[in-house]
């Protein structure tokens, strides 16, 4: 399987996983969703905001397009996890924005990247400290999907702790259970 095909598959799975985590989180009470659950970004809401901000930042870096939310860089300099919760304060809005962003990755990989050369090219960007960096586009895209998977795993632990994990409220996120796996 080519790297481009693999990344396209990951993008589709990312949409599926985003829908699943959004649906499952909708079953959390306000206190479970916004409360301090011991996560690095404090709450489920703070963690979802972090995923979204990171994806916006990487989308801008990978595509070379300007950030749609210019204040994102400010979040990385904050030592207060509650800062993340304030980026998008509305629960439904963050769910919609995460899904839209996951769909944008899929669109990018299908509409703009047509060959392996585009995926293996290096691109240049500045990190959150302002230092110049470069990365291979495909590896950066893999990082985006891996990063979201990492944080969805943290949220899954909260869902389990809150007894939300069952087949009707939390579909399995394992790749072999994704309909695109076959």
Short mmCIF file of C-alpha atoms in Angstrom, two decimals:
data_model
loop_
_atom_site.label_atom_id
_atom_site.label_comp_id
_atom_site.label_asym_id
_atom_site.label_seq_id
_atom_site.Cartn_x
_atom_site.Cartn_y
_atom_site.Cartn_z
CA UNK A 1 0.00 0.00 0.00
CA UNK A 2 1.37 3.39 -0.93
CA UNK A 3 1.80 6.12 1.67
CA UNK A 4 -0.81 8.25 -0.11
CA UNK A 5 -3.35 5.43 -0.07
CA UNK A 6 -2.60 4.72 3.58
CA UNK A 7 -3.06 8.39 4.50
CA UNK A 8 -6.33 8.52 2.58
CA UNK A 9 -7.51 5.51 4.56
CA UNK A 10 -6.39 7.20 7.79
CA UNK A 11 -8.33 10.33 6.83
CA UNK A 12 -11.53 8.32 6.33
CA UNK A 13 -10.98 6.52 9.62
CA UNK A 14 -10.33 9.89 11.27
CA UNK A 15 -13.78 11.07 10.18
CA UNK A 16 -15.35 7.85 11.53
CA UNK A 17 -13.47 8.20 14.83
CA UNK A 18 -14.37 11.88 15.17
CA UNK A 19 -18.05 11.09 14.68
CA UNK A 20 -17.81 8.26 17.21
CA UNK A 21 -16.08 10.32 19.90
CA UNK A 22 -18.48 13.23 19.36
CA UNK A 23 -21.46 10.89 19.70
CA UNK A 24 -20.07 9.22 22.80
CA UNK A 25 -19.23 12.53 24.45
CA UNK A 26 -22.80 13.66 23.90
CA UNK A 27 -23.78 11.10 26.56
CA UNK A 28 -21.58 12.72 29.22
CA UNK A 29 -23.24 14.98 31.74
CA UNK A 30 -22.19 18.62 31.86
CA UNK A 31 -20.03 17.91 34.93
CA UNK A 32 -18.40 14.87 33.30
CA UNK A 33 -17.74 16.77 30.08
CA UNK A 34 -16.52 20.10 31.48
CA UNK A 35 -15.21 18.91 34.85
CA UNK A 36 -11.63 18.12 35.83
CA UNK A 37 -11.20 14.50 34.74
CA UNK A 38 -7.46 14.37 35.37
CA UNK A 39 -6.58 14.82 31.70
CA UNK A 40 -3.59 16.86 30.60
CA UNK A 41 -5.98 19.49 29.25
CA UNK A 42 -8.14 19.06 32.36
CA UNK A 43 -11.52 18.18 30.85
CA UNK A 44 -12.92 16.31 27.88
CA UNK A 45 -13.85 19.71 26.45
CA UNK A 46 -10.31 21.04 26.91
CA UNK A 47 -8.91 17.93 25.22
CA UNK A 48 -11.26 18.26 22.24
CA UNK A 49 -10.27 21.92 21.91
CA UNK A 50 -6.61 20.89 21.95
CA UNK A 51 -7.18 18.34 19.18
CA UNK A 52 -8.98 20.98 17.12
CA UNK A 53 -6.33 23.66 17.66
CA UNK A 54 -3.52 21.26 16.80
CA UNK A 55 -5.31 20.22 13.62
CA UNK A 56 -5.86 23.83 12.56
CA UNK A 57 -2.21 24.58 13.20
CA UNK A 58 -0.98 21.55 11.24
CA UNK A 59 -3.43 22.24 8.41
CA UNK A 60 -1.98 25.71 8.07
CA UNK A 61 1.57 24.39 8.18
CA UNK A 62 1.03 21.55 5.71
CA UNK A 63 -0.98 23.57 3.18
CA UNK A 64 0.82 26.89 3.64
CA UNK A 65 -2.55 28.59 4.12
CA UNK A 66 -2.99 31.17 6.87
CA UNK A 67 -4.49 30.11 10.18
CA UNK A 68 -8.24 30.55 10.26
CA UNK A 69 -8.06 31.21 14.00
CA UNK A 70 -5.14 33.60 14.54
CA UNK A 71 -5.04 33.22 18.34
CA UNK A 72 -4.18 29.51 18.27
CA UNK A 73 -0.47 30.07 18.81
CA UNK A 74 -1.24 31.78 22.11
CA UNK A 75 -2.54 28.51 23.58
CA UNK A 76 0.81 26.76 23.35
CA UNK A 77 2.44 29.42 25.52
CA UNK A 78 -0.14 29.01 28.29
CA UNK A 79 0.69 26.86 31.30
CA UNK A 80 -2.95 26.81 32.38
CA UNK A 81 -4.89 23.78 31.05
CA UNK A 82 -8.17 25.68 31.49
CA UNK A 83 -7.06 28.05 28.72
CA UNK A 84 -7.82 25.30 26.21
CA UNK A 85 -11.40 25.03 27.41
CA UNK A 86 -12.07 28.64 26.50
CA UNK A 87 -11.03 28.51 22.83
CA UNK A 88 -14.43 27.23 21.75
CA UNK A 89 -16.64 27.21 24.80
CA UNK A 90 -19.73 25.60 23.27
CA UNK A 91 -19.92 21.81 23.38
CA UNK A 92 -21.88 21.39 20.13
CA UNK A 93 -19.73 23.89 18.26
CA UNK A 94 -16.47 22.07 19.04
CA UNK A 95 -18.03 18.80 17.86
CA UNK A 96 -19.09 20.38 14.57
CA UNK A 97 -15.72 22.05 14.04
CA UNK A 98 -13.81 18.81 14.75
CA UNK A 99 -15.93 16.93 12.23
CA UNK A 100 -15.53 19.66 9.61
CA UNK A 101 -11.76 19.66 10.11
CA UNK A 102 -11.58 15.87 9.83
CA UNK A 103 -13.49 16.13 6.56
CA UNK A 104 -11.03 18.79 5.35
CA UNK A 105 -8.11 16.35 5.81
CA UNK A 106 -9.94 13.83 3.66
CA UNK A 107 -10.69 16.45 1.02
CA UNK A 108 -7.07 17.64 1.03
CA UNK A 109 -5.74 14.12 0.51
CA UNK A 110 -8.20 13.34 -2.27
CA UNK A 111 -8.41 16.66 -4.12
CA UNK A 112 -4.97 18.23 -3.76
CA UNK A 113 -2.49 15.39 -3.33
CA UNK A 114 -2.52 13.16 -6.38
CA UNK A 115 0.82 11.38 -6.23
CA UNK A 116 3.45 10.04 -3.85
CA UNK A 117 5.89 12.85 -4.70
CA UNK A 118 3.58 15.41 -3.10
CA UNK A 119 3.40 13.31 0.06
CA UNK A 120 7.16 12.80 0.31
CA UNK A 121 8.02 16.48 -0.25
CA UNK A 122 9.42 18.50 2.61
CA UNK A 123 7.63 21.67 3.65
CA UNK A 124 8.85 24.48 5.87
CA UNK A 125 7.04 26.05 8.79
CA UNK A 126 7.67 27.68 12.15
CA UNK A 127 7.01 25.80 15.36
CA UNK A 128 4.97 27.31 18.19
CA UNK A 129 8.12 28.98 19.53
CA UNK A 130 8.73 30.65 16.17
CA UNK A 131 11.75 28.54 15.20
CA UNK A 132 12.02 27.45 11.55
CA UNK A 133 11.39 23.75 10.96
CA UNK A 134 10.74 21.40 8.09
CA UNK A 135 9.00 18.05 7.78
CA UNK A 136 7.99 15.47 5.22
CA UNK A 137 4.36 16.17 4.36
CA UNK A 138 3.22 12.53 4.70
CA UNK A 139 4.86 12.13 8.08
CA UNK A 140 3.26 15.34 9.31
CA UNK A 141 -0.14 14.07 8.13
CA UNK A 142 0.47 10.78 9.94
CA UNK A 143 1.29 12.80 13.06
CA UNK A 144 -2.05 14.63 12.80
CA UNK A 145 -3.99 11.36 12.79
CA UNK A 146 -1.79 9.79 15.47
CA UNK A 147 -2.14 12.86 17.71
CA UNK A 148 -5.93 12.74 17.55
CA UNK A 149 -5.88 8.99 18.23
CA UNK A 150 -3.73 9.57 21.31
CA UNK A 151 -6.13 12.12 22.77
CA UNK A 152 -9.24 10.13 21.82
CA UNK A 153 -7.69 7.32 23.88
CA UNK A 154 -7.56 9.64 26.89
CA UNK A 155 -11.19 10.59 26.34
CA UNK A 156 -12.08 6.89 26.02
CA UNK A 157 -10.70 6.35 29.51
CA UNK A 158 -13.02 9.09 30.79
CA UNK A 159 -15.96 7.52 28.95
CA UNK A 160 -15.14 4.20 30.58
CA UNK A 161 -14.81 5.80 34.02
CA UNK A 162 -18.22 7.43 33.50
CA UNK A 163 -19.72 4.10 32.34
CA UNK A 164 -20.42 5.38 28.81
CA UNK A 165 -18.63 2.52 27.07
CA UNK A 166 -21.16 0.17 25.49
CA UNK A 167 -21.91 -0.73 21.91
CA UNK A 168 -24.90 1.60 21.65
CA UNK A 169 -23.08 4.69 22.90
CA UNK A 170 -19.48 4.03 21.90
CA UNK A 171 -18.68 2.17 18.68
CA UNK A 172 -15.33 0.40 18.56
CA UNK A 173 -12.56 2.51 16.99
CA UNK A 174 -10.32 -0.40 16.02
CA UNK A 175 -9.48 -0.24 12.32
CA UNK A 176 -10.78 -3.73 11.55
CA UNK A 177 -14.25 -2.61 12.65
CA UNK A 178 -14.24 0.39 10.34
CA UNK A 179 -16.23 -0.37 7.17
CA UNK A 180 -13.43 1.09 5.03
CA UNK A 181 -10.98 -1.58 6.31
CA UNK A 182 -12.00 -4.23 3.79
#
